[in-house]
Coordinates of C-alpha atoms in Angstrom, one line a residue:
M1 CA 63.6 -33.2 39.7
H2 CA 65.2 -35.9 37.7
D3 CA 67.4 -36.8 40.7
R4 CA 64.4 -37.0 43.0
S5 CA 62.5 -39.4 40.7
T6 CA 65.6 -41.5 40.4
V7 CA 65.9 -41.7 44.2
N8 CA 62.2 -42.5 44.5
R9 CA 62.5 -45.3 42.0
A10 CA 65.5 -46.7 43.7
G11 CA 63.7 -46.6 47.0
A12 CA 60.7 -48.3 45.5
D13 CA 63.0 -51.0 44.0
R14 CA 64.6 -51.6 47.4
R15 CA 61.2 -51.9 49.1
S16 CA 60.1 -54.4 46.4
L17 CA 63.2 -56.4 46.8
A18 CA 62.8 -56.4 50.6
L19 CA 59.2 -57.5 50.3
A20 CA 60.2 -60.2 47.8
L21 CA 62.8 -61.5 50.2
V22 CA 60.2 -61.6 53.1
I23 CA 57.8 -63.5 50.8
M24 CA 60.6 -66.0 49.9
L25 CA 61.4 -66.5 53.6
I26 CA 57.7 -67.2 54.4
A27 CA 57.5 -69.6 51.5
C28 CA 60.7 -71.3 52.7
A29 CA 59.3 -71.6 56.2
L30 CA 56.0 -73.0 55.0
R31 CA 57.7 -75.6 52.8
F32 CA 60.3 -76.9 55.3
F33 CA 58.0 -76.7 58.4
R34 CA 57.2 -80.3 59.5
L35 CA 58.7 -81.5 56.1
D36 CA 59.2 -85.0 57.5
A37 CA 56.3 -85.1 59.9
Q38 CA 54.1 -87.2 57.6
E39 CA 54.8 -90.6 56.2
L40 CA 55.7 -91.1 52.6
R41 CA 52.6 -91.9 50.5
G42 CA 52.7 -94.8 48.1
D43 CA 53.8 -92.8 45.0
E44 CA 56.6 -91.1 47.0
A45 CA 57.9 -94.4 48.2
A46 CA 57.7 -95.9 44.7
S47 CA 60.0 -93.1 43.5
W48 CA 62.3 -93.9 46.4
A49 CA 62.3 -97.6 45.4
R50 CA 63.1 -96.9 41.8
V51 CA 66.0 -94.6 42.4
T52 CA 67.6 -96.7 45.2
Q53 CA 67.1 -100.1 43.5
T54 CA 68.8 -99.1 40.3
A55 CA 72.5 -98.5 39.7
G56 CA 72.3 -95.3 37.6
P57 CA 70.3 -93.3 35.2
I58 CA 70.5 -95.9 32.3
D59 CA 69.4 -98.7 34.6
L60 CA 66.7 -96.5 36.0
A61 CA 65.4 -95.6 32.5
Q62 CA 65.4 -99.3 31.6
R63 CA 63.3 -100.1 34.6
L64 CA 60.8 -97.4 33.8
I65 CA 60.4 -98.8 30.3
R66 CA 60.0 -102.3 31.6
E67 CA 57.3 -101.2 34.1
G68 CA 55.5 -99.1 31.5
Q69 CA 55.6 -96.2 34.0
P70 CA 53.4 -93.2 33.0
H71 CA 55.8 -90.5 34.2
P72 CA 58.9 -89.3 32.3
P73 CA 62.4 -89.9 33.7
L74 CA 63.7 -86.5 34.5
H75 CA 62.4 -86.2 38.1
Y76 CA 63.6 -89.7 38.8
W77 CA 67.1 -88.9 37.6
L78 CA 67.3 -85.7 39.7
L79 CA 66.0 -87.6 42.7
Q80 CA 68.5 -90.4 42.2
I81 CA 71.4 -87.9 42.3
W82 CA 69.9 -86.0 45.3
E83 CA 69.4 -89.3 47.2
R84 CA 73.0 -90.3 46.6
I85 CA 74.2 -87.1 48.1
F86 CA 71.7 -86.4 50.9
G87 CA 70.4 -89.8 51.9
E88 CA 66.9 -91.5 52.0
S89 CA 65.2 -89.9 55.0
E90 CA 61.8 -88.3 54.4
F91 CA 63.4 -84.9 54.9
A92 CA 66.2 -85.5 52.5
L93 CA 63.9 -87.0 49.8
R94 CA 61.3 -84.2 50.0
S95 CA 63.8 -81.3 50.4
L96 CA 64.5 -81.3 46.6
S97 CA 60.9 -80.5 45.9
A98 CA 60.8 -77.9 48.6
L99 CA 63.8 -76.1 47.1
L100 CA 62.4 -76.3 43.5
S101 CA 59.1 -74.9 44.8
L102 CA 61.0 -71.8 45.9
I103 CA 62.3 -71.4 42.4
V104 CA 58.7 -71.5 41.2
V105 CA 57.7 -68.7 43.6
A106 CA 60.6 -66.5 42.4
L107 CA 59.7 -67.2 38.7
I108 CA 56.1 -66.3 39.3
Y109 CA 57.3 -62.8 40.3
R110 CA 59.5 -62.5 37.3
V111 CA 56.8 -63.7 34.8
T112 CA 54.1 -61.5 36.3
F113 CA 56.4 -58.5 36.1
R114 CA 57.1 -59.4 32.4
L115 CA 53.4 -59.5 31.7
T116 CA 52.3 -56.4 33.7
A117 CA 55.4 -54.3 34.4
N118 CA 53.9 -53.8 37.8
C119 CA 55.8 -54.6 41.0
A120 CA 52.7 -54.6 43.2
V121 CA 50.9 -57.1 41.1
S122 CA 54.1 -59.2 40.8
L123 CA 54.5 -59.3 44.6
V124 CA 50.8 -60.3 45.1
A125 CA 51.1 -63.1 42.6
M126 CA 54.3 -64.2 44.2
S127 CA 52.6 -64.2 47.6
I128 CA 49.8 -66.3 46.4
G129 CA 52.3 -68.8 45.0
A130 CA 54.1 -68.8 48.3
L131 CA 51.0 -69.3 50.4
H132 CA 48.8 -71.5 48.3
P133 CA 48.1 -74.8 50.3
Y134 CA 48.5 -77.0 47.3
Q135 CA 51.9 -75.5 46.4
I136 CA 53.0 -76.4 50.0
W137 CA 51.5 -79.9 49.6
L138 CA 53.4 -80.5 46.4
A139 CA 56.6 -78.9 47.8
Q140 CA 56.5 -81.5 50.6
D141 CA 56.1 -84.4 48.2
V142 CA 59.0 -86.6 46.9
K143 CA 57.7 -86.4 43.3
N144 CA 59.4 -83.2 42.3
M145 CA 57.9 -83.3 38.8
Y146 CA 55.1 -81.1 39.9
E147 CA 57.7 -78.4 40.6
L148 CA 59.9 -79.0 37.5
V149 CA 57.0 -78.5 35.1
P150 CA 56.0 -75.0 36.2
I151 CA 59.7 -74.1 36.3
G152 CA 60.1 -75.1 32.7
L153 CA 56.8 -73.5 31.6
L154 CA 57.5 -70.2 33.4
I155 CA 61.0 -70.0 31.8
A156 CA 59.6 -70.8 28.4
T157 CA 56.9 -68.0 28.9
L158 CA 59.6 -65.5 29.8
L159 CA 61.6 -66.4 26.6
L160 CA 58.6 -66.5 24.2
P161 CA 58.6 -62.8 23.1
R162 CA 62.4 -63.0 22.4
V163 CA 61.9 -66.3 20.5
L164 CA 59.3 -64.6 18.2
R165 CA 61.8 -61.7 17.6
G166 CA 64.4 -64.1 16.4
D167 CA 66.8 -64.3 19.4
R168 CA 68.7 -67.5 18.9
R169 CA 69.8 -67.9 22.5
A170 CA 66.2 -67.5 23.7
W171 CA 65.1 -70.0 21.0
I172 CA 67.6 -72.6 22.4
G173 CA 66.6 -71.8 26.0
Y174 CA 62.9 -72.2 25.0
V175 CA 63.5 -75.6 23.5
I176 CA 65.5 -76.8 26.5
A177 CA 62.9 -75.5 29.0
G178 CA 60.0 -76.9 27.0
A179 CA 61.7 -80.4 26.6
L180 CA 62.7 -80.6 30.2
S181 CA 59.1 -79.6 31.4
V182 CA 57.6 -82.3 29.1
L183 CA 60.2 -84.8 30.3
S184 CA 59.0 -84.1 33.8
H185 CA 55.3 -84.5 33.1
Y186 CA 53.5 -84.9 29.8
Y187 CA 50.8 -82.5 30.8
A188 CA 53.4 -79.7 30.4
A189 CA 52.5 -79.8 26.7
F190 CA 49.2 -78.1 27.5
G191 CA 51.1 -75.0 28.8
L192 CA 53.3 -74.9 25.7
L193 CA 50.2 -75.1 23.5
A194 CA 48.8 -72.1 25.3
H195 CA 51.7 -70.0 23.8
G196 CA 50.0 -70.5 20.5
A197 CA 47.0 -68.5 21.8
Y198 CA 49.4 -65.6 22.5
I199 CA 50.8 -65.8 19.0
I200 CA 47.4 -65.9 17.4
W201 CA 46.1 -62.9 19.3
K202 CA 49.4 -61.0 18.9
R203 CA 49.1 -61.5 15.2
I204 CA 52.8 -62.5 14.9
D205 CA 54.2 -62.4 11.4
R206 CA 55.0 -65.6 9.4
R207 CA 58.7 -65.6 10.6
G208 CA 57.6 -65.5 14.3
W209 CA 55.2 -68.4 13.6
L210 CA 57.9 -70.4 12.0
R211 CA 60.3 -69.8 14.9
W212 CA 57.7 -70.9 17.4
M213 CA 56.7 -74.0 15.4
A214 CA 60.3 -74.9 14.9
A215 CA 60.9 -74.7 18.6
G216 CA 57.8 -76.9 19.2
I217 CA 59.1 -79.4 16.7
A218 CA 62.5 -79.4 18.4
V219 CA 60.7 -80.0 21.8
V220 CA 58.8 -82.9 20.2
L221 CA 62.0 -84.4 18.7
G222 CA 63.7 -84.1 22.1
V223 CA 60.9 -86.0 23.8
L224 CA 60.0 -88.4 21.0
P225 CA 62.8 -91.0 21.7
W226 CA 61.5 -91.5 25.2
I227 CA 57.9 -91.6 24.1
A228 CA 58.8 -94.3 21.5
L229 CA 60.5 -96.4 24.1
I230 CA 57.8 -96.2 26.7
W231 CA 54.7 -96.2 24.5
P232 CA 54.1 -100.0 24.2
G233 CA 53.8 -100.4 28.0
L234 CA 52.2 -97.0 28.5
A235 CA 49.4 -97.8 26.1
V236 CA 48.6 -101.2 27.6
K237 CA 48.8 -100.3 31.3
Q238 CA 47.7 -96.6 31.3
F239 CA 45.0 -96.2 28.6
S240 CA 42.9 -99.3 29.0
H241 CA 40.8 -98.2 32.0
P242 CA 38.7 -95.1 31.3
S243 CA 37.4 -93.0 34.2
Q244 CA 33.6 -92.8 34.9
Q245 CA 33.9 -89.4 36.4
S246 CA 31.4 -86.8 35.1
I247 CA 32.5 -83.4 34.0
D248 CA 30.7 -81.7 36.9
Q249 CA 32.5 -84.0 39.4
F250 CA 35.8 -83.4 37.7
L251 CA 35.4 -79.6 37.8
L252 CA 34.2 -79.5 41.4
Q253 CA 37.1 -81.6 42.6
T254 CA 39.8 -80.0 40.5
L255 CA 38.8 -76.4 40.8
G256 CA 37.8 -76.8 44.5
A257 CA 41.3 -78.1 45.3
A258 CA 42.8 -75.3 43.1
A259 CA 41.1 -72.8 45.4
W260 CA 42.4 -73.8 48.8
G261 CA 44.3 -77.0 48.4
P262 CA 43.3 -80.6 49.3
A263 CA 43.0 -80.2 53.1
L264 CA 39.5 -78.6 53.4
P265 CA 36.1 -80.4 53.4
Q266 CA 34.2 -80.8 50.2
A267 CA 31.7 -78.2 51.4
W268 CA 34.4 -75.6 50.9
A269 CA 34.8 -76.4 47.2
A270 CA 31.9 -74.4 45.7
P271 CA 32.6 -71.2 47.7
G272 CA 36.3 -71.5 46.8
I273 CA 35.5 -71.9 43.2
L274 CA 33.3 -68.9 43.2
L275 CA 35.8 -66.7 44.9
V276 CA 38.8 -67.7 42.9
G277 CA 36.7 -67.8 39.7
F278 CA 35.5 -64.2 40.3
L279 CA 39.0 -62.9 40.9
S280 CA 40.4 -64.8 38.0
V281 CA 37.8 -63.4 35.5
L282 CA 38.3 -59.9 37.0
G283 CA 42.0 -60.3 36.6
G284 CA 41.7 -61.5 33.0
V285 CA 39.5 -58.4 32.2
Q286 CA 42.0 -56.1 33.9
L287 CA 44.9 -57.5 31.8
W288 CA 42.8 -57.5 28.7
R289 CA 42.6 -53.7 28.8
S290 CA 46.4 -53.3 28.5
R291 CA 47.9 -56.6 27.2
R292 CA 45.3 -58.7 25.5
A293 CA 47.6 -61.3 24.1
W294 CA 48.9 -62.1 27.6
S295 CA 45.4 -62.2 29.0
V296 CA 44.4 -64.7 26.3
M297 CA 47.5 -66.8 26.9
L298 CA 46.8 -67.1 30.7
G299 CA 43.2 -68.1 30.1
A300 CA 44.2 -70.6 27.4
W301 CA 46.8 -72.1 29.8
L302 CA 44.1 -72.9 32.3
L303 CA 41.4 -73.9 29.8
I304 CA 43.7 -76.1 27.6
T305 CA 45.0 -77.8 30.7
L306 CA 41.6 -78.5 32.1
I307 CA 40.2 -79.8 28.9
G308 CA 43.3 -81.8 28.1
I309 CA 43.3 -83.5 31.5
F310 CA 39.6 -84.3 31.4
S311 CA 39.9 -85.7 27.9
I312 CA 42.7 -88.0 29.1
T313 CA 40.5 -89.3 31.9
R314 CA 38.2 -90.7 29.2
F315 CA 41.0 -93.2 28.5
R316 CA 42.9 -93.4 31.8
S317 CA 41.2 -93.9 35.2
T318 CA 44.1 -92.6 37.3
Y319 CA 43.4 -89.0 38.2
N320 CA 44.6 -86.6 40.9
T321 CA 43.5 -83.0 41.5
F322 CA 47.1 -81.8 41.6
Y323 CA 47.5 -82.5 37.8
L324 CA 46.2 -78.9 37.3
S325 CA 49.2 -77.6 39.2
N326 CA 50.9 -77.3 35.8
A327 CA 48.7 -74.3 35.2
Y328 CA 48.6 -72.9 38.7
P329 CA 51.1 -70.0 37.9
A330 CA 48.5 -68.7 35.4
L331 CA 45.8 -68.9 38.1
Y332 CA 48.0 -67.0 40.6
I333 CA 48.7 -64.2 38.2
L334 CA 45.0 -63.8 37.3
I335 CA 44.0 -63.8 41.0
A336 CA 46.7 -61.2 41.8
L337 CA 45.4 -59.0 38.9
G338 CA 41.8 -59.4 40.2
L339 CA 42.8 -58.3 43.7
M340 CA 44.7 -55.3 42.4
A341 CA 41.6 -54.4 40.3
L342 CA 39.7 -53.9 43.6
Q343 CA 42.1 -51.2 45.0
Q344 CA 39.4 -48.6 44.6
R345 CA 36.9 -50.7 46.5
R346 CA 38.8 -51.2 49.7
A347 CA 36.0 -53.0 51.6
L348 CA 35.6 -55.6 48.9
L349 CA 39.3 -56.0 48.6
R350 CA 39.6 -56.7 52.3
L351 CA 36.7 -59.1 52.1
M352 CA 38.2 -61.1 49.2
S353 CA 41.7 -61.1 50.6
G354 CA 40.5 -62.1 54.0
A355 CA 38.5 -65.0 52.6
L356 CA 41.5 -66.2 50.6
L357 CA 43.8 -66.0 53.6
I358 CA 41.3 -67.7 56.0
G359 CA 40.9 -70.6 53.6
C360 CA 44.6 -70.9 53.3
V361 CA 45.2 -70.8 57.0
L362 CA 42.5 -73.4 57.7
S363 CA 43.9 -75.6 55.0
W364 CA 47.5 -75.3 56.4
R365 CA 46.2 -76.2 59.9
N366 CA 44.4 -79.3 58.6
Y367 CA 47.4 -80.3 56.4
Y368 CA 50.0 -79.9 59.1
F369 CA 48.0 -81.1 62.2
E370 CA 44.8 -82.9 61.4
P371 CA 45.1 -86.7 61.0
A372 CA 42.2 -86.9 58.6
Y373 CA 44.2 -85.0 56.0
S374 CA 47.5 -86.6 56.7
R375 CA 49.4 -89.0 54.5
T376 CA 50.4 -90.9 57.6
L377 CA 48.8 -94.3 57.7
G378 CA 50.6 -95.8 60.8
L379 CA 53.5 -97.5 59.0
R380 CA 56.1 -95.9 61.3
Q381 CA 54.3 -97.3 64.3
V382 CA 54.1 -100.7 62.6
A383 CA 57.8 -100.6 62.0
R384 CA 58.5 -99.7 65.6
A385 CA 56.2 -102.5 66.9
L386 CA 57.8 -105.1 64.6
T387 CA 61.3 -104.0 65.5
A388 CA 60.5 -104.3 69.2
D389 CA 58.5 -107.5 69.1
S390 CA 59.8 -109.6 66.2
R391 CA 62.5 -112.1 66.7
S392 CA 64.5 -114.8 64.9
G393 CA 62.1 -117.3 63.4
D394 CA 59.4 -114.8 62.5
V395 CA 58.3 -113.7 59.0
L396 CA 56.2 -110.8 57.8
I397 CA 53.6 -111.5 55.1
T398 CA 52.2 -108.6 53.0
N399 CA 49.4 -109.1 50.6
Q400 CA 50.2 -106.2 48.3
P401 CA 53.5 -104.8 46.9
D402 CA 53.3 -101.6 48.8
P403 CA 56.5 -99.5 48.4
A404 CA 55.6 -97.4 51.4
A405 CA 55.6 -100.5 53.6
I406 CA 58.9 -101.6 52.2
Y407 CA 60.4 -98.1 52.9
Y408 CA 59.4 -98.1 56.5
L409 CA 60.3 -101.8 57.0
R410 CA 63.5 -101.7 55.1
N411 CA 65.7 -102.2 58.2
L412 CA 63.5 -105.0 59.7
A413 CA 65.6 -108.0 60.7
I414 CA 63.0 -110.6 59.6
P415 CA 62.2 -111.7 56.0
I416 CA 59.3 -110.1 54.2
V417 CA 57.2 -112.3 51.9
L418 CA 54.6 -111.1 49.3
L419 CA 51.4 -113.3 49.1
P420 CA 49.9 -113.9 46.7
P421 CA 53.1 -113.7 44.6
D422 CA 51.0 -112.2 41.8
P423 CA 47.2 -111.4 41.5
A424 CA 46.7 -114.4 39.2
A425 CA 48.2 -117.0 41.7
R426 CA 46.2 -120.2 42.1
Q427 CA 44.8 -121.1 45.5
D428 CA 46.8 -124.3 45.7
Q429 CA 50.0 -122.2 45.2
I430 CA 49.0 -119.9 48.0
D431 CA 48.1 -122.9 50.3
Q432 CA 51.5 -124.4 49.6
A433 CA 53.3 -121.2 50.3
L434 CA 51.5 -120.8 53.6
D435 CA 52.2 -124.4 54.6
Q436 CA 55.9 -123.8 53.9
L437 CA 56.0 -120.6 55.9
A438 CA 54.2 -122.2 58.9
A439 CA 56.6 -125.1 58.9
Q440 CA 59.7 -122.8 58.7
H441 CA 58.7 -120.0 61.1
D442 CA 57.4 -119.7 64.7
R443 CA 55.2 -116.6 64.0
L444 CA 53.6 -115.2 60.9
W445 CA 53.2 -111.4 61.0
H446 CA 50.7 -110.0 58.5
L447 CA 49.9 -106.5 57.2
P448 CA 46.4 -106.9 55.8
A449 CA 45.3 -104.5 53.1
R450 CA 42.5 -104.4 50.4
S451 CA 44.0 -103.7 47.0
S452 CA 43.8 -105.0 43.4
W453 CA 46.5 -107.4 44.4
D454 CA 44.3 -109.2 46.9
P455 CA 40.9 -107.5 46.5
N456 CA 39.0 -109.9 48.8
G457 CA 41.5 -110.1 51.6
S458 CA 42.0 -113.8 50.9
I459 CA 45.4 -114.0 52.6
E460 CA 43.9 -112.7 55.9
A461 CA 41.0 -115.2 55.6
Q462 CA 43.4 -118.1 55.0
L463 CA 45.6 -117.1 57.9
R464 CA 42.6 -116.7 60.3
D465 CA 41.2 -120.2 59.3
R466 CA 44.6 -121.9 59.7
Y467 CA 46.5 -120.4 62.6
L468 CA 45.9 -118.7 65.9
L469 CA 45.4 -115.0 65.7
A470 CA 47.4 -114.0 68.7
V471 CA 47.6 -110.2 68.1
D472 CA 45.4 -107.9 66.0
A473 CA 46.8 -104.4 66.7
R474 CA 45.7 -101.2 65.0
F475 CA 48.1 -98.3 64.3
K476 CA 46.1 -95.3 62.8
L477 CA 44.8 -96.8 59.5
M478 CA 47.1 -99.9 59.6
R479 CA 46.6 -103.2 61.2
L480 CA 49.4 -105.6 62.3
Q481 CA 48.4 -109.2 63.0
E482 CA 50.5 -112.0 64.6
Y483 CA 49.6 -115.6 63.7
V484 CA 51.0 -118.6 65.6
P485 CA 51.1 -121.9 63.6
R486 CA 51.7 -123.9 66.8
P487 CA 49.4 -122.3 69.4
E488 CA 50.7 -124.2 72.4
T489 CA 53.9 -122.2 72.0
A490 CA 52.1 -118.9 72.7
P491 CA 52.5 -117.8 76.4
E492 CA 48.9 -116.8 76.7
Y493 CA 47.6 -120.1 75.3
H494 CA 45.5 -122.0 77.9
A495 CA 45.8 -125.8 77.6
L496 CA 42.5 -127.5 78.8
K497 CA 41.8 -131.0 77.4
V498 CA 38.2 -130.9 78.5
E499 CA 36.0 -133.9 77.5
F500 CA 32.5 -133.4 76.2
E501 CA 29.9 -135.9 75.3
Q502 CA 30.1 -137.6 71.8
G503 CA 33.9 -137.8 72.0
I504 CA 34.4 -134.0 71.6
Q505 CA 37.4 -132.6 73.3
L506 CA 38.4 -128.9 73.9
L507 CA 42.2 -128.8 73.7
G508 CA 42.8 -125.2 74.7
S509 CA 41.7 -121.6 74.4
F510 CA 43.2 -118.2 73.7
V511 CA 41.5 -114.8 74.5
T512 CA 42.3 -111.3 73.3
V513 CA 40.8 -108.0 74.3
N514 CA 40.7 -105.5 71.4
G515 CA 43.1 -107.8 69.6
D516 CA 45.6 -107.8 72.5
P517 CA 46.4 -110.8 74.7
L518 CA 47.7 -108.7 77.5
D519 CA 46.4 -109.6 81.0
R520 CA 44.0 -106.9 82.0
Q521 CA 40.4 -106.2 82.9
P522 CA 38.3 -105.6 79.8
Q523 CA 36.4 -102.3 79.5
A524 CA 32.9 -101.5 78.3
G525 CA 32.7 -101.3 74.5
E526 CA 35.8 -103.4 73.9
W527 CA 35.9 -106.5 71.7
L528 CA 36.7 -110.0 73.0
R529 CA 38.0 -112.7 70.7
V530 CA 37.8 -116.2 72.0
T531 CA 39.7 -118.8 70.0
L532 CA 38.9 -122.5 70.8
F533 CA 40.8 -125.6 69.7
W534 CA 38.6 -128.7 69.3
T535 CA 39.0 -132.3 68.3
T536 CA 36.9 -135.4 68.2
S537 CA 37.7 -139.1 68.8
A538 CA 35.2 -140.1 66.1
P539 CA 33.1 -138.6 63.3
L540 CA 30.0 -136.8 64.5
T541 CA 26.5 -137.0 62.9
A542 CA 24.9 -134.0 64.6
D543 CA 25.7 -130.3 64.1
Y544 CA 26.2 -128.6 67.5
T545 CA 26.3 -124.9 68.2
V546 CA 29.0 -123.4 70.3
F547 CA 28.1 -120.8 72.9
V548 CA 30.5 -118.3 74.4
H549 CA 29.3 -116.3 77.4
A550 CA 31.0 -113.3 79.1
I551 CA 29.6 -113.4 82.7
D552 CA 30.1 -110.8 85.4
S553 CA 30.6 -111.4 89.1
S554 CA 26.8 -111.5 89.7
G555 CA 26.3 -114.3 87.2
R556 CA 24.8 -112.0 84.6
I557 CA 25.6 -112.7 80.9
V558 CA 27.1 -109.4 79.8
A559 CA 27.7 -110.5 76.2
Q560 CA 27.6 -113.7 74.2
E561 CA 28.2 -115.2 70.8
D562 CA 26.5 -118.4 69.6
S563 CA 27.4 -120.0 66.3
R564 CA 28.5 -123.2 64.7
P565 CA 32.3 -123.6 64.6
R566 CA 34.3 -121.2 62.5
H567 CA 31.4 -118.9 61.9
N568 CA 29.1 -121.7 60.7
A569 CA 31.7 -122.6 58.0
L570 CA 32.8 -125.9 59.7
P571 CA 29.9 -127.7 61.4
T572 CA 30.7 -130.5 63.7
S573 CA 29.2 -133.1 61.3
S574 CA 32.1 -132.3 58.9
W575 CA 34.8 -132.9 61.5
Q576 CA 37.2 -135.8 60.9
A577 CA 38.5 -137.9 63.8
Q578 CA 41.6 -136.4 65.4
Q579 CA 41.3 -133.3 63.3
I580 CA 42.2 -130.1 65.2
V581 CA 39.6 -127.4 64.6
L582 CA 40.4 -123.8 65.1
D583 CA 37.2 -122.0 66.1
A584 CA 37.2 -118.2 66.8
H585 CA 34.3 -116.2 68.3
E586 CA 34.3 -112.4 68.5
F587 CA 31.9 -110.1 70.2
Q588 CA 31.7 -106.7 71.7
L589 CA 31.0 -105.8 75.4
P590 CA 28.1 -103.4 75.9
E591 CA 29.3 -99.8 75.9
A592 CA 26.7 -98.8 78.6
S593 CA 27.4 -101.7 80.9
A594 CA 29.3 -101.7 84.2
F595 CA 31.0 -104.8 85.5
D596 CA 33.9 -105.4 88.0
S597 CA 35.2 -108.7 86.6
L598 CA 34.4 -111.2 83.8
V599 CA 34.7 -114.9 83.2
I600 CA 34.2 -116.6 79.9
R601 CA 32.4 -119.9 79.8
I602 CA 31.8 -122.0 76.7
G603 CA 29.9 -125.1 75.8
L604 CA 28.0 -126.9 73.1
Y605 CA 24.3 -127.5 72.5
D606 CA 21.8 -129.0 70.1
P607 CA 20.2 -126.1 68.3
V608 CA 17.0 -128.0 67.7
S609 CA 16.3 -129.2 71.3
G610 CA 18.5 -126.6 73.1
Q611 CA 20.0 -129.4 75.1
R612 CA 23.6 -128.8 76.2
L613 CA 26.3 -131.4 75.9
K614 CA 27.6 -132.6 79.2
V615 CA 31.2 -131.9 80.3
M616 CA 32.8 -135.0 81.7
P617 CA 32.5 -135.9 84.5
T618 CA 30.0 -133.2 85.4
G619 CA 28.6 -129.8 84.2
D620 CA 27.5 -128.4 80.9
S621 CA 30.0 -125.6 80.4
V622 CA 33.7 -124.8 81.1
E623 CA 35.5 -121.7 82.1
V624 CA 38.2 -120.8 79.6
W625 CA 39.2 -117.3 80.9
S626 CA 38.8 -115.0 83.9
S627 CA 39.8 -111.4 84.2
S628 CA 40.2 -111.8 87.9
A629 CA 42.9 -114.3 87.3
R630 CA 44.8 -111.9 85.1

């Protein structure tokens, strides 16, 4: 009988091991599938910049201190070593997080078994950690801190009972795991504090309390030197802009993402919270019946982390839903216990499990394949376009210090200039810099973006007013503009030199269709941009309106735009003699209109009388573009 039970136990162990290996293989596949399909987000690229632009760990730490960076140095140091060995591709940079995430999955099994002594519950908790969409999102992120923290906390949780019993090796391991987790992300401290709830409920004797408190002090002493170095910059840059987020908004966002990850619509948040909340409470009750101290610790881990993060948002506006990932292992264990508590109610178990799995599958699909949930902005396409089209004599202007743009444009052969050089730059400084760039370069490429660096898009406005916008291309969420300081050098520029009454002269025109100067027939719904170059032989006293008409082959005006020059900002009465005036007009062709060909005719008129100015020697308008001639 004894031999039979031993054989049965050995068989069960082999089955558990086989299932654990299958779960690990699935977790590995989900984490490495399309690992480099999406572009690096800004924070990922910022980590790349810091580790590649510094010589070593000391230099890197000094840079973090100078910048007042909110994140501790450990994940940067590991990434720097990893990048030196495996390179700086998206796959290489993210693979470290993917591998660390597999360790998290394995540790979830180990900790769950330590808490429950139940292989089935441990395998379910492990499966949830392997399949959870947010775990996959974090595993495919360069910032490996969100994997290092749960690794440290899970190891510390495993060692906690031995620490309380007086095991010196376990005490040293606990201190190291705790210090490394906090040096990965400060929010790891919330998980360590949750261990106090276990000790309180377990009614540990005075010696156990002293051992745990000594371990906590040792963790603090291990982290304190770094905190002391970083605090001056951290306090000024990170805790001076409180969030205005309400508690209900915070909980809906955070717990909704904890249910099914960040790649489902907001409408899924409430059902996800109810489902995961029900299973977690049920799991906590189930564990309470057998191991109350562990049940209290898991609940405290989640609650302390939630309360702590929300409290910090009262002083710091920066917030991401994945901050709660520090406590996700506790959530997975409670959900697993909740599911196992439903074994006697098979129909409800299937319903709950199916709902969880459906949410995960839909979240995976969106994350992997839906552009709306992708990190990809279009920088790869921008880089390809610039590599193909730029040439010697060009320059790229960016209006924000975006590390993601720098990452994808790092091999570009033309110089990259940041304007404004800082957010407090004076307008005369910006004007001078633009004048110098226009004098030194044939084409000015621009990546426009709205950010705190240039919140009003002033650089784009300055470029549009000064130079010919020859290309305005869109790549996903990015735009790439080409400005030409000397328009006559552009191949598509149409030199005219048409004389109007009052000494007004039209020097030339430039037309783009949807931001593209390619020679083609415009389609319904597309945008035409007509740039005109005017001058006058003498100052003008009247303010004339420019009309731009798109006319089909039957003579019908399909679309038009009438305004004073430069969108009413530069009336003709303000023109100086011999001044060259750049005047752009943009309008959309009707979406429901049909036309075989288009010509664009322009002219000037008095807005009071409606009288058009004559074109010398005859006529009152001039053709500046024709699709039939393309």
